[in-house]
Amino acid sequence: MRDQRRDESSSVDSHRKRDVQRGIISFYYLILFFVFAFSPDLMAAVTIFPVWSWCVLGWILSISYPLKKWFKNLQVALGLTLLNVLIVAEEPYILMRTLFDQSPKSQVHLVSLNCGGGIEEAAEEALDLGSEFVLLQESPPATQLVPLGERLGYHVFAGIDASILIKKELVEFESVSVIREPDFTLVRTPYSVIVSLRLAPPIFRLDYWTPECWTSQAELLKRRKMRTEEILRIVDKERKLIKFEGPVDVLVGGDYNAPPAQLGSKQFMNVRDSGEVRGFGWPGTAINDLPLVRIDRIWTVGMNDSKMGNWQVSSRKTRHSDHRMVIVKK
């Protein structure tokens, strides 16, 4: 009788432990969902990495319990991973679009590349594609970039960090107005506004047990958002100066130094992320050899999705930079 009671008690305890374990796992993934769905600034230390990377951490959590229970716990974790990724991650939908839309695009409309500390060969690699517009960040100095661009048929608007090159047949040099600031260069043509930017670089900290890790990431993200709003106000002001009666193209691209979960186009009025709307292939751009995050992006302002209907936005591995190149074809 005592043995029977002991067995029943042991069974109850086992079921209770199992329920507690799965409750902890479910709570972990529920927190992940809310963090990435709403992306509060205070959680910037988490959202700097993609949601699926934190889901993998949940797998480790699920198998850290008693061996005979780990497989069922892992099944729960995998199911909740699938839900999180399908709801809050962008990669599955971009990859699905790649599978179902195979129409080839030949004309390279725009290229954006961080040149990895001003490497001239990286800039030349971007220019060799013959794009109509080229946005460079950490671009080579003007003494190198201007001769290179002119040799390949471009007007060169070199900035302090970011530069813009436009095919000579598209615009007269004298008709262009340029604004140069430390983190962006803006070019206003008679029919478009083009911006190449590089926002404040990220802070890489893994000391999550310290308050400074959380506060430093949150403060940096707030500064990036404020600066992005300032740049977009300048863009809007420049756009209103254009007298062209037709549609005005407004493109704001470059190195945002933050993933879309942190600094997304939907946080700003009339802004769309071309990679989100018309992205193809694996979207990550950093780092070049292990592109986990999409920090290099092309935004459009005041352009509806239908106008991007024939675009094809993709990233390409580079030979000379630590970033991948963003390419827009149409």
mmCIF file of C-alpha atoms in Angstrom:
data_model
loop_
_atom_site.group_PDB
_atom_site.id
_atom_site.type_symbol
_atom_site.label_atom_id
_atom_site.label_comp_id
_atom_site.label_asym_id
_atom_site.label_seq_id
_atom_site.Cartn_x
_atom_site.Cartn_y
_atom_site.Cartn_z
ATOM 1 C CA MET A 1 0.000 0.000 0.000
ATOM 2 C CA ARG A 2 2.802 2.392 0.917
ATOM 3 C CA ASP A 3 4.601 1.586 -2.337
ATOM 4 C CA GLN A 4 1.426 2.278 -4.287
ATOM 5 C CA ARG A 5 0.978 5.640 -2.572
ATOM 6 C CA ARG A 6 4.616 6.461 -3.155
ATOM 7 C CA ASP A 7 4.246 5.637 -6.864
ATOM 8 C CA GLU A 8 1.096 7.768 -7.137
ATOM 9 C CA SER A 9 2.829 10.648 -5.359
ATOM 10 C CA SER A 10 5.848 10.304 -7.630
ATOM 11 C CA SER A 11 3.590 10.321 -10.700
ATOM 12 C CA VAL A 12 1.800 13.474 -9.517
ATOM 13 C CA ASP A 13 5.127 15.197 -8.877
ATOM 14 C CA SER A 14 6.379 14.160 -12.307
ATOM 15 C CA HIS A 15 3.305 15.560 -14.038
ATOM 16 C CA ARG A 16 3.563 18.741 -12.004
ATOM 17 C CA LYS A 17 7.219 19.201 -12.962
ATOM 18 C CA ARG A 18 6.380 18.550 -16.602
ATOM 19 C CA ASP A 19 3.623 21.165 -16.537
ATOM 20 C CA VAL A 20 5.943 23.679 -14.865
ATOM 21 C CA GLN A 21 8.684 23.033 -17.407
ATOM 22 C CA ARG A 22 6.365 23.480 -20.375
ATOM 23 C CA GLY A 23 4.836 26.531 -18.747
ATOM 24 C CA ILE A 24 8.277 28.120 -18.472
ATOM 25 C CA ILE A 25 9.013 27.317 -22.121
ATOM 26 C CA SER A 26 5.648 28.703 -23.275
ATOM 27 C CA PHE A 27 6.114 31.858 -21.184
ATOM 28 C CA TYR A 28 9.571 32.405 -22.718
ATOM 29 C CA TYR A 29 8.173 32.271 -26.254
ATOM 30 C CA LEU A 30 5.205 34.455 -25.294
ATOM 31 C CA ILE A 31 7.615 37.120 -24.049
ATOM 32 C CA LEU A 32 9.576 36.836 -27.314
ATOM 33 C CA PHE A 33 6.399 37.373 -29.308
ATOM 34 C CA PHE A 34 5.454 40.574 -27.481
ATOM 35 C CA VAL A 35 9.010 41.921 -27.536
ATOM 36 C CA PHE A 36 9.325 41.549 -31.321
ATOM 37 C CA ALA A 37 5.702 42.397 -32.140
ATOM 38 C CA PHE A 38 5.862 45.752 -30.333
ATOM 39 C CA SER A 39 9.649 46.320 -30.190
ATOM 40 C CA PRO A 40 9.834 48.733 -27.231
ATOM 41 C CA ASP A 41 13.025 50.750 -26.973
ATOM 42 C CA LEU A 42 13.796 49.181 -23.596
ATOM 43 C CA MET A 43 14.123 45.816 -25.340
ATOM 44 C CA ALA A 44 16.673 47.040 -27.904
ATOM 45 C CA ALA A 45 19.310 44.762 -26.388
ATOM 46 C CA VAL A 46 17.103 41.835 -27.442
ATOM 47 C CA THR A 47 15.741 43.039 -30.800
ATOM 48 C CA ILE A 48 19.236 43.800 -32.093
ATOM 49 C CA PHE A 49 19.302 40.068 -32.926
ATOM 50 C CA PRO A 50 16.642 38.355 -35.083
ATOM 51 C CA VAL A 51 13.746 36.594 -33.361
ATOM 52 C CA TRP A 52 14.754 33.175 -34.647
ATOM 53 C CA SER A 53 18.131 33.428 -32.908
ATOM 54 C CA TRP A 54 16.344 33.787 -29.559
ATOM 55 C CA CYS A 55 14.056 30.895 -30.516
ATOM 56 C CA VAL A 56 17.129 28.680 -30.819
ATOM 57 C CA LEU A 57 18.036 29.668 -27.267
ATOM 58 C CA GLY A 58 14.611 28.355 -26.294
ATOM 59 C CA TRP A 59 15.506 24.974 -27.766
ATOM 60 C CA ILE A 60 18.505 24.822 -25.454
ATOM 61 C CA LEU A 61 16.233 25.724 -22.547
ATOM 62 C CA SER A 62 13.818 22.947 -23.489
ATOM 63 C CA ILE A 63 16.439 20.170 -23.467
ATOM 64 C CA SER A 64 18.097 21.287 -20.247
ATOM 65 C CA TYR A 65 15.501 19.403 -18.193
ATOM 66 C CA PRO A 66 15.516 15.688 -17.237
ATOM 67 C CA LEU A 67 16.499 13.529 -20.176
ATOM 68 C CA LYS A 68 13.308 11.456 -20.421
ATOM 69 C CA LYS A 69 11.244 14.654 -20.887
ATOM 70 C CA TRP A 70 13.487 16.637 -23.224
ATOM 71 C CA PHE A 71 12.005 15.436 -26.530
ATOM 72 C CA LYS A 72 8.444 16.444 -25.650
ATOM 73 C CA ASN A 73 9.709 19.773 -24.344
ATOM 74 C CA LEU A 74 11.620 20.298 -27.581
ATOM 75 C CA GLN A 75 8.470 19.576 -29.579
ATOM 76 C CA VAL A 76 6.694 22.346 -27.661
ATOM 77 C CA ALA A 77 9.622 24.717 -28.269
ATOM 78 C CA LEU A 78 9.732 23.931 -31.997
ATOM 79 C CA GLY A 79 6.000 24.520 -32.365
ATOM 80 C CA LEU A 80 6.206 27.863 -30.576
ATOM 81 C CA THR A 81 9.269 28.787 -32.659
ATOM 82 C CA LEU A 82 7.263 28.217 -35.822
ATOM 83 C CA LEU A 83 4.465 30.444 -34.553
ATOM 84 C CA ASN A 84 6.850 33.233 -33.574
ATOM 85 C CA VAL A 85 8.765 33.153 -36.836
ATOM 86 C CA LEU A 86 5.628 33.100 -38.989
ATOM 87 C CA ILE A 87 4.024 35.984 -37.095
ATOM 88 C CA VAL A 88 6.870 38.414 -36.400
ATOM 89 C CA ALA A 89 9.795 37.485 -38.701
ATOM 90 C CA GLU A 90 10.088 38.782 -42.263
ATOM 91 C CA GLU A 91 12.348 36.080 -43.704
ATOM 92 C CA PRO A 92 9.664 33.396 -44.367
ATOM 93 C CA TYR A 93 7.567 35.743 -46.489
ATOM 94 C CA ILE A 94 10.508 37.066 -48.474
ATOM 95 C CA LEU A 95 11.660 33.506 -49.166
ATOM 96 C CA MET A 96 8.128 32.449 -50.197
ATOM 97 C CA ARG A 97 7.961 35.378 -52.619
ATOM 98 C CA THR A 98 11.222 34.121 -54.121
ATOM 99 C CA LEU A 99 9.661 30.709 -54.751
ATOM 100 C CA PHE A 100 6.477 31.963 -56.405
ATOM 101 C CA ASP A 101 7.723 34.988 -58.363
ATOM 102 C CA GLN A 102 10.440 33.870 -60.760
ATOM 103 C CA SER A 103 10.104 36.653 -63.358
ATOM 104 C CA PRO A 104 13.659 37.833 -64.156
ATOM 105 C CA LYS A 105 14.564 41.538 -63.985
ATOM 106 C CA SER A 106 17.456 42.839 -66.030
ATOM 107 C CA GLN A 107 17.770 46.600 -65.431
ATOM 108 C CA VAL A 108 19.684 47.529 -62.282
ATOM 109 C CA HIS A 109 17.921 50.603 -60.924
ATOM 110 C CA LEU A 110 19.763 51.189 -57.652
ATOM 111 C CA VAL A 111 22.635 49.728 -55.633
ATOM 112 C CA SER A 112 23.563 50.425 -52.025
ATOM 113 C CA LEU A 113 26.768 49.260 -50.352
ATOM 114 C CA ASN A 114 28.731 49.989 -47.213
ATOM 115 C CA CYS A 115 32.306 50.021 -48.487
ATOM 116 C CA GLY A 116 33.769 48.695 -45.250
ATOM 117 C CA GLY A 117 35.941 51.632 -44.247
ATOM 118 C CA GLY A 118 36.395 53.387 -47.582
ATOM 119 C CA ILE A 119 37.681 50.480 -49.679
ATOM 120 C CA GLU A 120 37.940 51.677 -53.279
ATOM 121 C CA GLU A 121 37.615 48.140 -54.681
ATOM 122 C CA ALA A 122 34.277 47.769 -52.872
ATOM 123 C CA ALA A 123 32.974 50.960 -54.474
ATOM 124 C CA GLU A 124 34.157 49.772 -57.884
ATOM 125 C CA GLU A 125 32.383 46.468 -57.337
ATOM 126 C CA ALA A 126 29.108 48.347 -56.828
ATOM 127 C CA LEU A 127 29.676 50.626 -59.814
ATOM 128 C CA ASP A 128 30.494 47.732 -62.132
ATOM 129 C CA LEU A 129 26.824 46.694 -62.094
ATOM 130 C CA GLY A 130 25.989 49.779 -64.165
ATOM 131 C CA SER A 131 23.151 50.878 -61.892
ATOM 132 C CA GLU A 132 21.321 54.132 -62.533
ATOM 133 C CA PHE A 133 21.864 55.195 -58.908
ATOM 134 C CA VAL A 134 24.595 54.070 -56.500
ATOM 135 C CA LEU A 135 24.501 54.781 -52.776
ATOM 136 C CA LEU A 136 27.729 54.283 -50.866
ATOM 137 C CA GLN A 137 28.406 54.418 -47.136
ATOM 138 C CA GLU A 138 31.844 54.546 -45.569
ATOM 139 C CA SER A 139 32.678 55.558 -49.113
ATOM 140 C CA PRO A 140 36.199 56.174 -50.396
ATOM 141 C CA PRO A 141 37.445 59.783 -50.235
ATOM 142 C CA ALA A 142 36.470 62.120 -53.049
ATOM 143 C CA THR A 143 40.023 62.039 -54.448
ATOM 144 C CA GLN A 144 39.491 58.350 -55.227
ATOM 145 C CA LEU A 145 35.742 58.234 -55.823
ATOM 146 C CA VAL A 146 35.387 61.110 -58.288
ATOM 147 C CA PRO A 147 37.895 59.770 -60.873
ATOM 148 C CA LEU A 148 36.469 56.260 -60.487
ATOM 149 C CA GLY A 149 32.879 57.379 -60.949
ATOM 150 C CA GLU A 150 33.580 59.706 -63.870
ATOM 151 C CA ARG A 151 35.525 57.000 -65.655
ATOM 152 C CA LEU A 152 32.450 54.755 -65.426
ATOM 153 C CA GLY A 153 29.996 57.446 -66.563
ATOM 154 C CA TYR A 154 28.675 58.797 -63.267
ATOM 155 C CA HIS A 155 28.144 62.182 -61.705
ATOM 156 C CA VAL A 156 29.739 61.880 -58.264
ATOM 157 C CA PHE A 157 28.344 63.601 -55.173
ATOM 158 C CA ALA A 158 30.845 62.647 -52.508
ATOM 159 C CA GLY A 159 29.887 63.204 -48.907
ATOM 160 C CA ILE A 160 31.569 63.114 -45.521
ATOM 161 C CA ASP A 161 30.695 59.427 -45.034
ATOM 162 C CA ALA A 162 27.925 58.625 -47.523
ATOM 163 C CA SER A 163 28.069 59.360 -51.244
ATOM 164 C CA ILE A 164 25.691 59.229 -54.216
ATOM 165 C CA LEU A 165 26.506 58.522 -57.849
ATOM 166 C CA ILE A 166 24.034 59.059 -60.691
ATOM 167 C CA LYS A 167 24.424 58.065 -64.330
ATOM 168 C CA LYS A 168 25.326 61.135 -66.374
ATOM 169 C CA GLU A 169 22.604 60.561 -68.967
ATOM 170 C CA LEU A 170 19.896 60.802 -66.276
ATOM 171 C CA VAL A 171 20.535 64.328 -65.056
ATOM 172 C CA GLU A 172 22.556 67.467 -65.724
ATOM 173 C CA PHE A 173 25.150 68.126 -63.038
ATOM 174 C CA GLU A 174 24.200 71.807 -62.781
ATOM 175 C CA SER A 175 20.543 70.973 -62.059
ATOM 176 C CA VAL A 176 21.348 69.076 -58.877
ATOM 177 C CA SER A 177 21.267 70.404 -55.322
ATOM 178 C CA VAL A 178 23.321 68.625 -52.619
ATOM 179 C CA ILE A 179 23.166 68.534 -48.823
ATOM 180 C CA ARG A 180 26.100 66.961 -46.993
ATOM 181 C CA GLU A 181 26.018 66.080 -43.306
ATOM 182 C CA PRO A 182 28.183 63.685 -41.255
ATOM 183 C CA ASP A 183 25.699 60.804 -41.461
ATOM 184 C CA PHE A 184 23.970 61.393 -44.809
ATOM 185 C CA THR A 185 24.212 62.959 -48.237
ATOM 186 C CA LEU A 186 21.096 64.168 -50.066
ATOM 187 C CA VAL A 187 20.803 64.900 -53.777
ATOM 188 C CA ARG A 188 17.780 66.714 -55.189
ATOM 189 C CA THR A 189 17.338 66.433 -58.946
ATOM 190 C CA PRO A 190 14.529 68.028 -60.993
ATOM 191 C CA TYR A 191 12.436 64.862 -60.540
ATOM 192 C CA SER A 192 13.757 62.978 -57.481
ATOM 193 C CA VAL A 193 15.276 63.122 -54.006
ATOM 194 C CA ILE A 194 17.949 60.548 -53.245
ATOM 195 C CA VAL A 195 19.543 60.005 -49.822
ATOM 196 C CA SER A 196 22.487 57.829 -48.835
ATOM 197 C CA LEU A 197 22.822 57.497 -45.071
ATOM 198 C CA ARG A 198 24.752 55.707 -42.366
ATOM 199 C CA LEU A 199 23.235 56.006 -38.920
ATOM 200 C CA ALA A 200 25.108 55.624 -35.631
ATOM 201 C CA PRO A 201 26.910 52.258 -35.463
ATOM 202 C CA PRO A 202 25.614 49.545 -33.115
ATOM 203 C CA ILE A 203 26.900 48.687 -29.681
ATOM 204 C CA PHE A 204 27.810 45.013 -29.307
ATOM 205 C CA ARG A 205 27.233 44.000 -25.705
ATOM 206 C CA LEU A 206 26.280 40.624 -24.294
ATOM 207 C CA ASP A 207 26.480 41.490 -20.605
ATOM 208 C CA TYR A 208 22.723 41.218 -20.163
ATOM 209 C CA TRP A 209 23.077 40.960 -16.399
ATOM 210 C CA THR A 210 24.139 44.636 -16.190
ATOM 211 C CA PRO A 211 21.664 47.562 -16.367
ATOM 212 C CA GLU A 212 24.123 49.479 -18.566
ATOM 213 C CA CYS A 213 23.726 46.922 -21.347
ATOM 214 C CA TRP A 214 19.977 47.572 -21.535
ATOM 215 C CA THR A 215 20.081 51.343 -21.081
ATOM 216 C CA SER A 216 22.894 51.931 -23.586
ATOM 217 C CA GLN A 217 21.093 49.980 -26.320
ATOM 218 C CA ALA A 218 17.785 51.717 -25.583
ATOM 219 C CA GLU A 219 19.336 55.193 -25.657
ATOM 220 C CA LEU A 220 21.154 54.454 -28.919
ATOM 221 C CA LEU A 221 17.935 53.279 -30.565
ATOM 222 C CA LYS A 222 16.098 56.416 -29.408
ATOM 223 C CA ARG A 223 18.823 58.589 -30.930
ATOM 224 C CA ARG A 224 18.613 56.676 -34.221
ATOM 225 C CA LYS A 225 14.840 57.126 -34.380
ATOM 226 C CA MET A 226 15.109 60.836 -33.648
ATOM 227 C CA ARG A 227 17.804 61.264 -36.283
ATOM 228 C CA THR A 228 15.765 59.324 -38.838
ATOM 229 C CA GLU A 229 12.804 61.632 -38.197
ATOM 230 C CA GLU A 230 15.062 64.659 -38.697
ATOM 231 C CA ILE A 231 16.396 63.293 -41.992
ATOM 232 C CA LEU A 232 12.878 62.505 -43.234
ATOM 233 C CA ARG A 233 11.782 66.067 -42.434
ATOM 234 C CA ILE A 234 14.684 67.393 -44.509
ATOM 235 C CA VAL A 235 13.710 64.990 -47.300
ATOM 236 C CA ASP A 236 10.107 66.217 -47.238
ATOM 237 C CA LYS A 237 11.254 69.834 -47.365
ATOM 238 C CA GLU A 238 13.483 69.125 -50.380
ATOM 239 C CA ARG A 239 10.734 67.170 -52.131
ATOM 240 C CA LYS A 240 8.379 70.153 -51.881
ATOM 241 C CA LEU A 241 10.941 72.293 -53.723
ATOM 242 C CA ILE A 242 10.677 70.129 -56.842
ATOM 243 C CA LYS A 243 8.466 71.680 -59.528
ATOM 244 C CA PHE A 244 8.147 68.524 -61.641
ATOM 245 C CA GLU A 245 4.435 67.861 -62.230
ATOM 246 C CA GLY A 246 4.753 64.089 -62.435
ATOM 247 C CA PRO A 247 5.462 61.613 -59.627
ATOM 248 C CA VAL A 248 8.642 62.392 -57.684
ATOM 249 C CA ASP A 249 10.835 59.466 -56.679
ATOM 250 C CA VAL A 250 12.092 59.725 -53.094
ATOM 251 C CA LEU A 251 14.602 57.058 -52.047
ATOM 252 C CA VAL A 252 16.299 56.911 -48.651
ATOM 253 C CA GLY A 253 18.798 54.085 -48.515
ATOM 254 C CA GLY A 254 21.968 52.901 -46.916
ATOM 255 C CA ASP A 255 23.221 51.494 -43.647
ATOM 256 C CA TYR A 256 20.618 51.991 -40.919
ATOM 257 C CA ASN A 257 22.793 50.056 -38.456
ATOM 258 C CA ALA A 258 19.630 48.576 -36.923
ATOM 259 C CA PRO A 259 17.416 45.653 -38.000
ATOM 260 C CA PRO A 260 13.850 46.283 -39.211
ATOM 261 C CA ALA A 261 12.469 45.002 -35.882
ATOM 262 C CA GLN A 262 14.085 48.009 -34.199
ATOM 263 C CA LEU A 263 13.894 50.707 -36.844
ATOM 264 C CA GLY A 264 11.143 49.842 -39.303
ATOM 265 C CA SER A 265 9.653 51.946 -42.079
ATOM 266 C CA LYS A 266 6.163 51.527 -40.599
ATOM 267 C CA GLN A 267 7.191 53.725 -37.670
ATOM 268 C CA PHE A 268 7.206 56.742 -40.028
ATOM 269 C CA MET A 269 4.521 58.390 -42.158
ATOM 270 C CA ASN A 270 4.346 57.514 -45.886
ATOM 271 C CA VAL A 271 7.532 55.413 -45.749
ATOM 272 C CA ARG A 272 7.851 51.911 -47.183
ATOM 273 C CA ASP A 273 10.694 49.426 -47.038
ATOM 274 C CA SER A 274 11.322 48.148 -50.559
ATOM 275 C CA GLY A 275 12.907 44.983 -49.215
ATOM 276 C CA GLU A 276 9.804 44.207 -47.211
ATOM 277 C CA VAL A 277 7.502 44.889 -50.167
ATOM 278 C CA ARG A 278 9.574 43.358 -52.986
ATOM 279 C CA GLY A 279 12.451 41.483 -51.334
ATOM 280 C CA PHE A 280 13.790 38.253 -52.865
ATOM 281 C CA GLY A 281 16.220 35.647 -51.583
ATOM 282 C CA TRP A 282 17.879 35.727 -48.189
ATOM 283 C CA PRO A 283 17.560 39.372 -47.088
ATOM 284 C CA GLY A 284 20.420 39.651 -44.562
ATOM 285 C CA THR A 285 23.272 42.034 -45.349
ATOM 286 C CA ALA A 286 25.542 41.971 -42.287
ATOM 287 C CA ILE A 287 27.972 40.619 -41.979
ATOM 288 C CA ASN A 288 28.994 39.617 -45.492
ATOM 289 C CA ASP A 289 30.038 36.050 -44.608
ATOM 290 C CA LEU A 290 27.218 35.492 -42.088
ATOM 291 C CA PRO A 291 24.319 37.805 -43.014
ATOM 292 C CA LEU A 292 22.060 37.397 -39.986
ATOM 293 C CA VAL A 293 20.467 40.866 -40.032
ATOM 294 C CA ARG A 294 19.170 43.245 -42.710
ATOM 295 C CA ILE A 295 20.647 46.559 -41.623
ATOM 296 C CA ASP A 296 21.179 47.854 -45.189
ATOM 297 C CA ARG A 297 17.846 48.894 -46.688
ATOM 298 C CA ILE A 298 16.166 51.060 -49.320
ATOM 299 C CA TRP A 299 13.135 53.041 -48.191
ATOM 300 C CA THR A 300 10.721 54.871 -50.441
ATOM 301 C CA VAL A 301 8.746 57.935 -49.355
ATOM 302 C CA GLY A 302 5.294 58.683 -50.743
ATOM 303 C CA MET A 303 5.437 55.738 -53.153
ATOM 304 C CA ASN A 304 2.637 53.186 -53.077
ATOM 305 C CA ASP A 305 3.339 49.479 -53.284
ATOM 306 C CA SER A 306 1.935 49.175 -56.809
ATOM 307 C CA LYS A 307 4.727 51.369 -58.198
ATOM 308 C CA MET A 308 7.208 48.883 -56.744
ATOM 309 C CA GLY A 309 5.276 46.011 -58.303
ATOM 310 C CA ASN A 310 7.993 45.271 -60.862
ATOM 311 C CA TRP A 311 10.925 45.761 -58.496
ATOM 312 C CA GLN A 312 13.186 42.966 -57.352
ATOM 313 C CA VAL A 313 15.189 43.782 -54.219
ATOM 314 C CA SER A 314 17.944 41.389 -53.193
ATOM 315 C CA SER A 315 21.270 41.225 -51.385
ATOM 316 C CA ARG A 316 24.476 39.942 -52.936
ATOM 317 C CA LYS A 317 27.675 38.722 -51.365
ATOM 318 C CA THR A 318 30.596 41.062 -52.021
ATOM 319 C CA ARG A 319 34.306 40.444 -52.502
ATOM 320 C CA HIS A 320 35.771 43.508 -50.808
ATOM 321 C CA SER A 321 33.338 44.705 -48.104
ATOM 322 C CA ASP A 322 32.138 43.347 -44.772
ATOM 323 C CA HIS A 323 28.536 44.102 -45.869
ATOM 324 C CA ARG A 324 26.437 42.588 -48.609
ATOM 325 C CA MET A 325 25.225 44.753 -51.448
ATOM 326 C CA VAL A 326 21.541 45.719 -51.809
ATOM 327 C CA ILE A 327 20.386 45.631 -55.436
ATOM 328 C CA VAL A 328 17.116 46.942 -56.837
ATOM 329 C CA LYS A 329 16.211 45.674 -60.310
ATOM 330 C CA LYS A 330 13.175 46.462 -62.386
#
